[in-house]
């Protein structure tokens, strides 16, 4: 008896807990899921850089602007389809922010855009806070047949209340409507009217004995169960229902004489003109040391400009590694990317104009593991990303690397 | 005890039993039909910017005539109750509204005007009535299936029309449904995933609704038949219940 009571109490407790979880406020999300994507996909498809969020604290109704650039790496992995059909998406758990607008290279993105492999694009997204909470937000490039390719993200806090929030928009007929509840009462009313017809028809029949009819039908007396009066009522129901739909449509046509179909298309968007590059660089070989979590590669660099160049940064999969030997090239906590750590370059002296030399680049970081960017688990163990060179005036030369095989080093194994 | 008293008690018990059977069946239908609908017609039912004039009137009715046909097969042949389609569609609507209200609006804050479900109830009542008046499931497939397809779009256009009013937004021409889709972020569904008016069924000066409704009605007729047969043969079995003739024969042979 006691066991039974305990079991019942346990079940009731579990149910109550489940109820609390389900009924609890949904103003927090703990994970974004970008790490679930394979390393080669995140490192060799799209690299976002120069991303800036206009703030981290907002009130309901405030606008947030996200700007930056991305490059579709020229050597796209063959395992991932490339169609170029793209949609710059904004990720947030549900419409807690409204997308006011997105632009790629200054072109408003109302529909998908056709982007080019190897192209660099500048983007801007403006959103407006709609619900209070602690939300992860960021940009992503959804690409047809390749899927979502995730850009940098941050957590933002939105204060205030959704109460009284409106989203007005002016139609081409001249009236202004609030998208938060536009058409809602009409929809509810028509749903109710049509549902009542169904309930009335059901009530007409379920008011009679139900299961006992099984026996009557089995006894071969089915005809007794439907009378002439029933048929008359049925005809009235059918004609009434069809007539109601006709009348409702005539009224709808007069209320909304100007309507257009759902709009969709794909427009081509040319990439930005190539930035002048003062450097040529190619990776000669690369290793990943598993015990020390270190990616190292040799880079042959040829300075084609007239000023000395230094390698300041390597960015991949929203993780940035900085050459902190360069004065002022330090991590800024406002960066939306993940801080990978210091990038050590040997020799550390700048590459002189006209000079060609081989640099040893070493990045030891726990983030290779934390971000699941280790390069020995996958079918395509290559790395990719963007190398940022800079001259003394601050002019950048950006080089994409995307096809270098990585040889893992597992260390000594005790047999 | 008087016979009339026993009879009254038997009737009362039978009504309570009816209630249990009807409510249980209703809940089972909500679960089954709703899952079916989410899997096969999902996005066309969820989002206002998928409710277009081409694919929505084809996809939704063709895939939703299934359960009504199967349930009609049971309720008509075994109970002579012409309510199978209405019973199903009321269950579906109830399940959908629970989903839209609790999940879409309550948890994730999508406005209801973005995610409201379509209704099949008027078409379902007509489908039931065609079966009742003709008493023949093949004629019901031909006539009722046609009406099912034809009635879908006008039934729902009453609710959808306001969302097709044109808007100039950021220099682009969009319908209000498009703007809602654009502003109320749906991270998992990029714009290119929407299937809107692709295909070659374009005729009658660019109007595709009539062609879509015609095709939908034709396919609904075709879908009705296998689902009626499935309902009749797999779910309409009354092996446990002897018919009048066999019961009489058993008594005679005893």
XYZ file of C-alpha atoms in Angstrom:
669
model
C 0.000 0.000 0.000
C 2.771 2.375 0.999
C 4.693 1.526 -2.137
C 1.631 2.290 -4.201
C 1.155 5.661 -2.549
C 4.844 6.483 -3.060
C 4.614 5.479 -6.701
C 1.555 7.641 -7.210
C 3.242 10.567 -5.494
C 6.312 10.047 -7.668
C 4.217 10.111 -10.812
C 2.323 13.169 -9.661
C 5.642 14.895 -8.917
C 7.030 14.019 -12.334
C 3.882 15.302 -13.988
C 4.026 18.527 -11.986
C 7.693 18.983 -12.951
C 6.904 18.374 -16.602
C 4.028 20.840 -16.364
C 6.279 23.483 -14.838
C 8.872 22.977 -17.560
C 6.252 23.240 -20.271
C 4.527 26.224 -18.723
C 7.752 28.004 -17.819
C 8.757 31.256 -19.479
C 10.671 30.843 -22.712
C 12.964 33.816 -22.561
C 16.295 32.022 -22.599
C 18.081 29.653 -24.922
C 21.316 28.030 -23.890
C 22.815 26.739 -27.111
C 22.821 27.617 -30.772
C 23.903 24.366 -32.354
C 26.593 25.652 -34.700
C 29.102 23.171 -33.274
C 26.940 20.352 -34.579
C 28.105 21.177 -38.091
C 31.192 19.461 -39.401
C 34.492 21.293 -39.205
C 35.247 21.205 -42.922
C 31.814 22.638 -43.651
C 32.323 25.555 -41.290
C 35.925 26.222 -42.296
C 35.732 25.945 -46.069
C 32.428 27.381 -47.245
C 31.600 30.870 -45.980
C 33.823 32.967 -43.744
C 32.256 35.982 -42.047
C 34.455 38.860 -40.948
C 34.268 42.476 -39.783
C 30.942 41.649 -38.122
C 29.644 44.311 -35.756
C 26.519 44.378 -33.636
C 25.248 47.809 -32.669
C 24.761 46.826 -29.026
C 24.001 44.121 -26.499
C 21.258 45.721 -24.407
C 17.972 46.874 -25.885
C 14.444 47.786 -24.965
C 11.401 46.365 -26.740
C 10.995 48.460 -29.887
C 14.706 49.342 -30.206
C 16.510 48.598 -33.453
C 19.713 46.588 -33.694
C 22.024 46.807 -36.705
C 24.430 44.068 -37.724
C 27.010 44.783 -40.403
C 29.931 42.883 -41.853
C 31.305 40.987 -44.796
C 31.515 37.395 -45.885
C 33.403 35.549 -48.549
C 32.269 32.399 -50.318
C 35.579 30.569 -50.370
C 36.770 29.853 -53.904
C 37.527 26.188 -53.231
C 34.150 24.967 -52.096
C 34.182 21.392 -50.727
C 32.927 18.963 -53.326
C 30.863 17.184 -50.669
C 28.614 20.220 -50.363
C 26.521 21.359 -53.281
C 26.968 24.903 -54.458
C 23.985 26.510 -56.142
C 24.654 30.116 -55.215
C 20.981 30.562 -54.267
C 21.302 32.254 -50.923
C 19.259 33.850 -48.202
C 20.922 35.966 -45.546
C 19.061 34.851 -42.495
C 18.972 36.224 -38.997
C 18.895 33.676 -36.266
C 16.979 34.180 -33.081
C 14.775 31.672 -31.272
C 11.468 32.647 -32.854
C 10.404 36.170 -33.801
C 11.708 37.771 -30.623
C 13.239 40.294 -33.013
C 11.541 41.534 -36.176
C 13.614 41.728 -39.343
C 13.183 45.296 -40.568
C 15.473 44.698 -43.524
C 18.521 42.918 -44.885
C 20.836 44.219 -47.573
C 23.636 42.511 -49.452
C 25.981 44.924 -51.207
C 23.388 47.605 -50.567
C 20.644 45.698 -52.346
C 17.484 45.060 -50.346
C 16.972 41.358 -49.943
C 13.239 40.698 -50.184
C 13.897 37.365 -51.844
C 16.740 34.914 -52.363
C 19.841 36.108 -54.170
C 22.217 34.362 -56.510
C 25.746 34.811 -55.196
C 29.039 33.871 -56.837
C 31.691 31.463 -55.703
C 34.784 33.320 -54.559
C 32.831 36.541 -54.180
C 33.045 38.889 -51.235
C 29.832 40.545 -50.081
C 28.981 43.262 -47.624
C 25.804 42.867 -45.616
C 23.598 44.803 -43.249
C 20.660 43.590 -41.209
C 18.369 45.765 -39.132
C 16.080 44.116 -36.615
C 13.706 45.437 -33.963
C 13.355 43.924 -30.477
C 9.882 42.473 -29.977
C 9.935 40.379 -26.792
C 11.962 40.833 -23.607
C 14.503 38.148 -22.726
C 18.093 36.981 -23.001
C 18.424 35.949 -26.619
C 21.183 34.567 -28.814
C 21.190 36.458 -32.096
C 23.367 36.335 -35.164
C 23.590 36.091 -38.894
C 23.648 33.044 -41.082
C 23.760 32.418 -44.763
C 21.268 29.773 -45.801
C 22.298 28.294 -49.104
C 20.116 26.073 -51.219
C 21.300 22.442 -51.125
C 24.116 23.335 -48.708
C 21.995 24.346 -45.715
C 22.558 26.958 -43.039
C 26.088 28.353 -42.750
C 26.354 30.099 -39.447
C 27.986 33.453 -38.835
C 29.031 35.192 -35.637
C 26.524 35.493 -32.822
C 26.149 37.199 -29.467
C 23.708 37.157 -26.570
C 21.604 40.262 -26.138
C 19.316 41.368 -23.340
C 15.976 42.922 -24.139
C 14.112 44.768 -21.401
C 10.598 46.115 -21.327
C 7.262 44.577 -22.115
C 5.612 43.300 -25.258
C 2.335 44.787 -24.051
C 1.203 47.458 -26.485
C 3.814 46.549 -29.104
C 2.611 47.354 -32.605
C 4.046 46.779 -36.054
C 2.274 49.182 -38.405
C 2.697 49.025 -42.155
C 1.073 51.049 -44.926
C -0.496 49.123 -47.797
C -0.654 50.251 -51.405
C -4.379 50.850 -50.900
C -3.482 53.632 -48.508
C -4.513 52.171 -45.175
C -2.167 51.320 -42.303
C -2.453 47.933 -40.629
C -0.839 46.422 -37.538
C 0.856 43.174 -38.507
C 0.747 41.918 -34.922
C -2.953 41.093 -35.237
C -3.983 42.049 -38.759
C -6.799 39.851 -40.112
C -6.979 37.904 -36.857
C -10.549 38.676 -35.802
C -11.824 37.989 -39.331
C -9.996 34.678 -39.393
C -11.301 33.691 -35.952
C -14.868 34.624 -36.867
C -14.904 32.636 -40.102
C -13.245 29.656 -38.417
C -15.930 29.806 -35.730
C -18.796 30.055 -38.236
C -17.598 27.095 -40.312
C -16.828 25.088 -37.191
C -20.342 25.635 -35.893
C -21.710 24.149 -39.108
C -19.647 21.047 -38.472
C -20.663 20.873 -34.829
C -24.330 21.257 -35.778
C -24.076 18.441 -38.326
C -22.281 16.243 -35.830
C -24.750 17.092 -33.082
C -27.650 16.218 -35.383
C -26.348 12.657 -35.614
C -24.622 12.082 -32.316
C -27.788 13.047 -30.477
C -28.992 9.567 -31.398
C -27.831 6.204 -30.057
C -24.463 5.378 -31.576
C -22.977 1.993 -30.760
C -26.327 0.196 -30.895
C -26.524 1.096 -34.577
C -23.749 -1.400 -35.158
C -26.182 -4.182 -34.306
C -28.980 -2.731 -36.380
C -26.728 -2.465 -39.433
C -25.390 -5.977 -38.880
C -28.968 -7.231 -38.743
C -29.520 -5.878 -42.246
C -31.784 -3.032 -41.154
C -29.516 -0.139 -42.085
C -32.204 1.594 -44.120
C -34.266 2.134 -40.988
C -31.545 4.345 -39.562
C -31.936 7.185 -42.047
C -35.293 8.760 -42.630
C -36.638 11.031 -45.359
C -36.548 13.922 -42.901
C -32.858 13.254 -42.334
C -32.267 13.551 -46.063
C -34.167 16.816 -46.200
C -32.059 18.217 -43.369
C -28.920 16.994 -45.157
C -29.856 18.763 -48.372
C -30.493 21.971 -46.423
C -27.092 21.619 -44.736
C -25.291 21.010 -48.036
C -26.959 23.809 -49.962
C -26.709 26.165 -46.986
C -22.990 25.484 -46.589
C -22.203 25.948 -50.266
C -24.415 29.044 -50.390
C -22.632 30.520 -47.363
C -19.254 30.034 -49.040
C -20.488 31.704 -52.221
C -21.907 34.690 -50.337
C -18.765 35.003 -48.196
C -16.581 35.014 -51.309
C -18.674 37.644 -53.020
C -18.376 39.818 -49.917
C -14.635 39.157 -49.706
C -14.164 40.155 -53.344
C -15.925 43.446 -52.718
C -13.963 44.108 -49.523
C -10.590 43.263 -51.080
C -10.830 44.127 -54.765
C -7.054 44.487 -55.157
C -5.000 41.489 -54.170
C -1.737 40.082 -55.499
C -0.299 36.570 -55.390
C 2.494 35.592 -53.014
C 5.704 37.101 -54.363
C 8.947 35.222 -54.864
C 11.895 35.254 -57.204
C 15.675 35.068 -57.218
C 17.849 38.027 -58.118
C 21.525 38.024 -59.044
C 23.841 40.035 -56.852
C 27.322 40.817 -58.147
C 30.186 40.518 -55.646
C 32.186 43.502 -54.493
C 35.058 44.475 -56.793
C 38.207 42.601 -55.713
C 40.248 44.530 -53.191
C 43.802 45.301 -54.321
C 46.030 42.566 -52.968
C 49.703 43.133 -52.286
C 50.540 39.586 -51.415
C 50.531 36.056 -52.762
C 50.401 33.233 -50.264
C 49.957 29.487 -50.325
C 50.027 26.831 -47.653
C 52.795 24.266 -48.170
C 51.804 21.731 -45.513
C 49.828 21.531 -42.301
C 49.695 19.363 -39.193
C 47.363 19.104 -36.242
C 48.987 17.959 -33.018
C 46.236 16.211 -31.116
C 47.674 16.165 -27.556
C 48.630 19.844 -27.604
C 45.654 20.968 -29.764
C 47.885 22.816 -32.147
C 47.378 23.583 -35.788
C 50.636 24.443 -37.538
C 51.241 25.200 -41.188
C 53.999 26.530 -43.402
C 53.029 29.467 -45.539
C 54.959 30.670 -48.559
C 54.444 34.409 -48.836
C 55.464 36.720 -51.666
C 55.099 40.460 -51.091
C 54.075 42.046 -54.406
C 53.601 45.518 -52.948
C 55.936 48.314 -52.023
C 55.470 48.186 -48.264
C 56.400 45.550 -45.679
C 53.616 43.158 -44.729
C 52.765 41.253 -41.592
C 50.283 38.429 -41.084
C 47.935 39.802 -38.463
C 45.089 37.348 -38.264
C 43.638 34.013 -39.248
C 39.834 33.636 -39.126
C 37.891 30.453 -39.624
C 34.460 29.195 -38.562
C 33.876 32.353 -36.518
C 37.075 31.810 -34.502
C 39.803 34.457 -34.700
C 43.517 33.963 -34.029
C 45.556 37.146 -33.713
C 49.254 37.805 -34.150
C 49.714 39.628 -30.879
C 53.341 40.462 -31.684
C 51.934 43.252 -33.874
C 51.390 46.349 -31.701
C 47.708 47.103 -31.094
C 46.562 43.804 -32.560
C 44.859 42.662 -29.356
C 41.580 40.956 -28.637
C 38.563 43.193 -28.133
C 35.777 41.720 -25.986
C 33.193 43.365 -28.270
C 34.158 41.038 -31.090
C 31.249 38.675 -31.764
C 33.619 35.904 -32.847
C 35.211 33.345 -30.549
C 38.732 34.203 -29.358
C 41.010 31.436 -30.543
C 44.154 32.825 -28.944
C 47.540 33.986 -30.098
C 48.979 33.058 -33.468
C 52.760 32.636 -33.388
C 54.649 33.394 -36.572
C 58.257 32.484 -37.240
C 60.175 34.430 -38.388
C 58.277 37.311 -36.875
C 59.824 40.046 -39.013
C 57.633 41.601 -41.718
C 57.888 40.348 -45.280
C 59.765 43.027 -47.178
C 58.557 44.377 -50.545
C 59.428 41.899 -53.292
C 60.548 39.307 -50.768
C 59.419 35.683 -50.778
C 59.732 33.699 -47.602
C 58.209 30.809 -45.748
C 56.421 31.520 -42.478
C 55.762 28.931 -39.814
C 52.300 29.649 -38.363
C 51.366 27.960 -35.086
C 48.033 28.198 -33.293
C 47.778 26.263 -30.027
C 44.276 26.605 -28.665
C 41.676 24.677 -26.715
C 39.122 26.153 -29.094
C 40.057 23.616 -31.752
C 38.424 21.054 -29.492
C 35.776 23.294 -27.918
C 34.496 24.363 -31.311
C 34.798 20.837 -32.720
C 37.244 22.023 -35.359
C 39.658 19.126 -34.922
C 40.840 17.812 -38.237
C 41.219 14.081 -37.860
C 37.653 12.809 -37.438
C 36.142 13.622 -40.786
C 36.192 12.352 -44.330
C 37.714 15.617 -45.473
C 40.489 16.623 -43.129
C 41.366 19.920 -44.669
C 41.325 23.343 -43.180
C 40.370 26.690 -44.581
C 39.864 30.295 -43.615
C 41.006 33.807 -44.294
C 44.519 35.175 -43.744
C 44.709 38.903 -43.062
C 47.937 40.669 -44.000
C 48.504 44.301 -43.241
C 51.034 46.972 -44.177
C 52.138 49.873 -41.922
C 49.310 52.108 -43.237
C 46.729 49.551 -42.138
C 45.766 48.491 -45.690
C 44.647 44.874 -45.643
C 45.266 42.065 -48.095
C 42.948 39.122 -47.539
C 43.883 35.678 -48.810
C 41.561 32.682 -48.706
C 43.010 29.232 -48.028
C 40.690 26.287 -48.292
C 42.213 23.122 -49.661
C 45.223 22.155 -47.563
C 45.255 18.611 -46.187
C 45.953 18.369 -42.487
C 48.084 15.506 -41.144
C 47.201 14.656 -37.548
C 49.957 13.908 -35.022
C 48.693 11.603 -32.324
C 51.780 11.512 -30.134
C 53.442 8.417 -28.647
C 51.093 5.502 -28.192
C 51.841 2.814 -25.546
C 51.341 -0.575 -27.186
C -38.224 -4.585 -11.460
C -40.359 -3.246 -14.260
C -39.288 -3.919 -17.807
C -39.506 -0.216 -18.619
C -37.124 0.568 -15.751
C -34.594 -1.979 -16.988
C -34.964 -0.663 -20.496
C -34.369 2.906 -19.339
C -31.268 1.867 -17.413
C -29.963 -0.056 -20.425
C -30.444 2.999 -22.590
C -28.643 5.198 -20.068
C -25.712 2.787 -19.921
C -25.649 2.602 -23.716
C -25.461 6.411 -23.956
C -22.591 6.517 -21.500
C -20.860 3.823 -23.502
C -21.535 5.877 -26.641
C -19.906 8.858 -25.014
C -16.789 6.883 -24.099
C -16.512 5.420 -27.606
C -17.096 8.768 -29.314
C -14.653 10.698 -27.115
C -11.965 8.010 -27.393
C -12.340 7.888 -31.150
C -12.221 11.670 -31.343
C -8.949 11.805 -29.395
C -7.399 9.030 -31.477
C -8.407 10.821 -34.655
C -6.967 14.118 -33.423
C -3.651 12.415 -32.767
C -3.500 10.383 -35.953
C -4.900 12.915 -38.393
C -2.917 15.784 -36.953
C 0.383 13.920 -37.213
C -0.507 12.908 -40.756
C -1.349 16.470 -41.648
C 1.829 17.911 -40.123
C 3.988 15.393 -41.929
C 2.446 15.644 -45.376
C 1.091 19.175 -45.639
C 3.019 20.849 -42.794
C 4.342 24.129 -44.123
C 1.355 24.694 -46.402
C -0.817 24.622 -43.333
C 1.470 26.432 -40.927
C 2.455 29.638 -42.637
C 0.423 32.407 -44.226
C 3.067 32.938 -46.934
C 2.733 29.303 -48.098
C -1.004 29.629 -48.615
C -0.591 30.469 -52.294
C -3.079 30.001 -55.118
C -1.260 27.125 -56.810
C 0.256 24.525 -54.484
C -1.739 25.085 -51.329
C -5.097 24.219 -52.980
C -3.505 21.110 -54.447
C -1.422 19.804 -51.582
C -3.787 20.403 -48.687
C -7.048 18.837 -49.986
C -5.367 15.913 -51.733
C -3.499 14.880 -48.613
C -6.347 15.578 -46.212
C -9.115 13.601 -47.881
C -7.389 10.464 -46.688
C -8.575 10.130 -43.103
C -12.127 11.337 -43.896
C -12.462 8.614 -46.542
C -11.195 5.895 -44.223
C -13.330 6.964 -41.285
C -16.387 7.323 -43.493
C -15.851 3.727 -44.595
C -16.145 2.567 -41.006
C -18.866 4.874 -39.723
C -21.062 4.518 -42.790
C -20.838 0.805 -43.487
C -20.952 -0.285 -39.853
C -22.999 2.423 -38.142
C -24.863 4.215 -40.963
C -23.542 7.470 -39.558
C -22.778 10.076 -42.266
C -20.344 11.983 -40.077
C -16.944 10.450 -40.829
C -15.417 13.393 -42.663
C -16.849 16.039 -40.337
C -15.742 14.071 -37.285
C -12.191 13.867 -38.670
C -11.939 17.466 -39.728
C -13.257 18.814 -36.440
C -10.626 16.717 -34.691
C -7.932 17.965 -37.031
C -8.926 21.580 -36.523
C -9.003 21.147 -32.756
C -5.540 19.544 -32.776
C -4.157 22.205 -35.071
C -5.460 25.033 -32.951
C -3.946 23.518 -29.816
C -0.637 23.346 -31.670
C -0.805 26.852 -33.082
C -2.014 28.437 -29.864
C 0.290 26.666 -27.395
C 3.413 26.026 -29.462
C 3.547 28.683 -32.126
C 2.010 31.573 -30.206
C 2.483 30.637 -26.551
C 6.025 29.337 -26.668
C 7.666 31.052 -29.605
C 5.500 34.164 -29.987
C 4.534 33.833 -33.640
C 1.416 35.953 -34.184
C -1.673 33.846 -34.870
C -2.273 35.626 -38.171
C 0.987 34.047 -39.404
C 0.231 30.470 -38.366
C -3.534 29.904 -38.342
C -4.706 26.608 -39.853
C -6.965 26.237 -42.839
C -10.420 24.729 -42.414
C -11.889 21.712 -44.189
C -15.141 21.577 -42.278
C -17.584 22.890 -44.930
C -16.119 20.512 -47.511
C -16.293 17.683 -44.972
C -19.980 18.305 -44.255
C -20.685 18.246 -47.998
C -18.645 15.052 -48.415
C -20.645 13.370 -45.658
C -23.917 14.499 -47.161
C -23.013 13.228 -50.631
C -22.311 9.816 -49.100
C -25.554 9.889 -47.195
C -27.709 10.911 -50.144
C -26.110 8.562 -52.665
C -25.342 5.686 -50.321
C -22.551 4.711 -52.647
C -18.884 5.239 -51.944
C -17.811 5.259 -55.592
C -20.306 7.996 -56.426
C -19.118 9.790 -53.279
C -15.550 9.535 -54.516
C -16.540 10.999 -57.872
C -18.936 13.716 -56.745
C -17.854 14.306 -53.145
C -14.166 14.151 -54.046
C -14.701 16.769 -56.743
C -16.578 19.057 -54.381
C -13.910 18.529 -51.711
C -11.240 19.861 -54.052
C -13.334 22.682 -55.458
C -14.592 23.978 -52.118
C -11.222 24.188 -50.394
C -9.862 27.421 -51.835
C -13.054 29.536 -51.668
C -13.696 28.291 -48.135
C -10.339 29.552 -46.991
C -9.971 32.579 -49.262
C -12.355 34.432 -46.951
C -9.634 34.308 -44.276
C -6.621 34.604 -46.575
C -7.684 37.470 -48.848
C -6.658 40.259 -46.431
C -3.109 38.917 -46.507
C -2.841 39.322 -50.271
C -3.242 43.089 -50.173
C -0.173 44.656 -51.869
C 2.475 46.587 -49.987
C 5.553 48.482 -51.087
C 8.193 47.513 -48.567
C 11.735 48.889 -48.767
C 11.151 49.486 -52.471
C 9.908 45.975 -53.216
C 6.394 44.860 -54.096
C 5.186 42.328 -51.561
C 1.894 41.032 -50.264
C 1.135 41.422 -46.577
C 1.726 37.667 -46.217
C 5.203 38.136 -47.698
C 5.970 40.991 -45.316
C 4.830 38.945 -42.306
C 7.083 36.118 -43.472
C 9.939 38.552 -43.907
C 9.627 40.351 -40.596
C 8.688 37.518 -38.248
C 11.953 35.620 -38.474
C 11.679 31.923 -39.265
C 15.307 30.895 -39.026
C 14.854 27.336 -40.203
C 12.937 28.199 -43.369
C 14.899 30.348 -45.767
C 12.990 32.140 -48.479
C 14.112 29.797 -51.247
C 12.444 26.847 -49.544
C 8.983 28.244 -50.137
C 7.290 26.496 -53.033
C 5.152 29.120 -54.673
C 3.612 28.778 -58.108
C 6.297 26.689 -59.705
C 5.259 24.308 -62.448
C 3.566 24.616 -65.771
C -0.111 24.614 -64.871
C -0.539 28.141 -66.082
C -3.399 29.008 -68.297
C -6.559 31.092 -68.367
C -4.719 34.417 -68.600
C -2.323 33.647 -65.814
C -4.903 32.532 -63.269
C -3.740 29.302 -61.745
C -6.322 28.826 -59.012
C -8.951 27.234 -61.242
C -6.451 24.830 -62.748
C -5.109 23.985 -59.301
C -8.615 23.378 -57.945
C -9.483 21.186 -60.921
C -6.327 19.134 -60.501
C -6.860 18.994 -56.764
C -10.415 17.719 -57.230
C -9.244 15.061 -59.669
C -6.516 13.883 -57.297
C -8.918 13.961 -54.355
C -11.190 11.555 -56.246
C -8.222 9.263 -56.788
C -7.090 9.491 -53.176
C -10.548 8.813 -51.807
C -10.710 5.330 -53.299
C -7.652 3.657 -51.700
C -8.286 5.292 -48.377
C -11.913 4.188 -48.349
C -10.763 0.650 -49.094
C -8.113 0.810 -46.371
C -10.668 2.080 -43.886
C -13.182 -0.586 -44.831
C -10.788 -3.518 -44.803
C -8.307 -2.690 -42.063
C -10.331 -0.685 -39.580
C -13.900 -1.672 -40.311
C -13.551 -5.269 -39.269
C -16.351 -6.648 -37.084
C -15.229 -10.228 -36.916
C -16.244 -10.299 -33.284
C -19.794 -9.396 -34.169
C -22.011 -12.024 -35.742
C -24.578 -10.832 -38.194
C -28.226 -11.686 -37.844
C -28.241 -14.568 -40.298
C -25.213 -16.358 -38.903
C -26.407 -15.900 -35.331
C -29.795 -17.383 -36.262
C -28.122 -20.277 -38.048
C -25.999 -21.004 -34.988
C -29.073 -21.092 -32.775
C -30.815 -23.475 -35.165
C -27.829 -25.794 -35.341
C -27.272 -25.852 -31.622
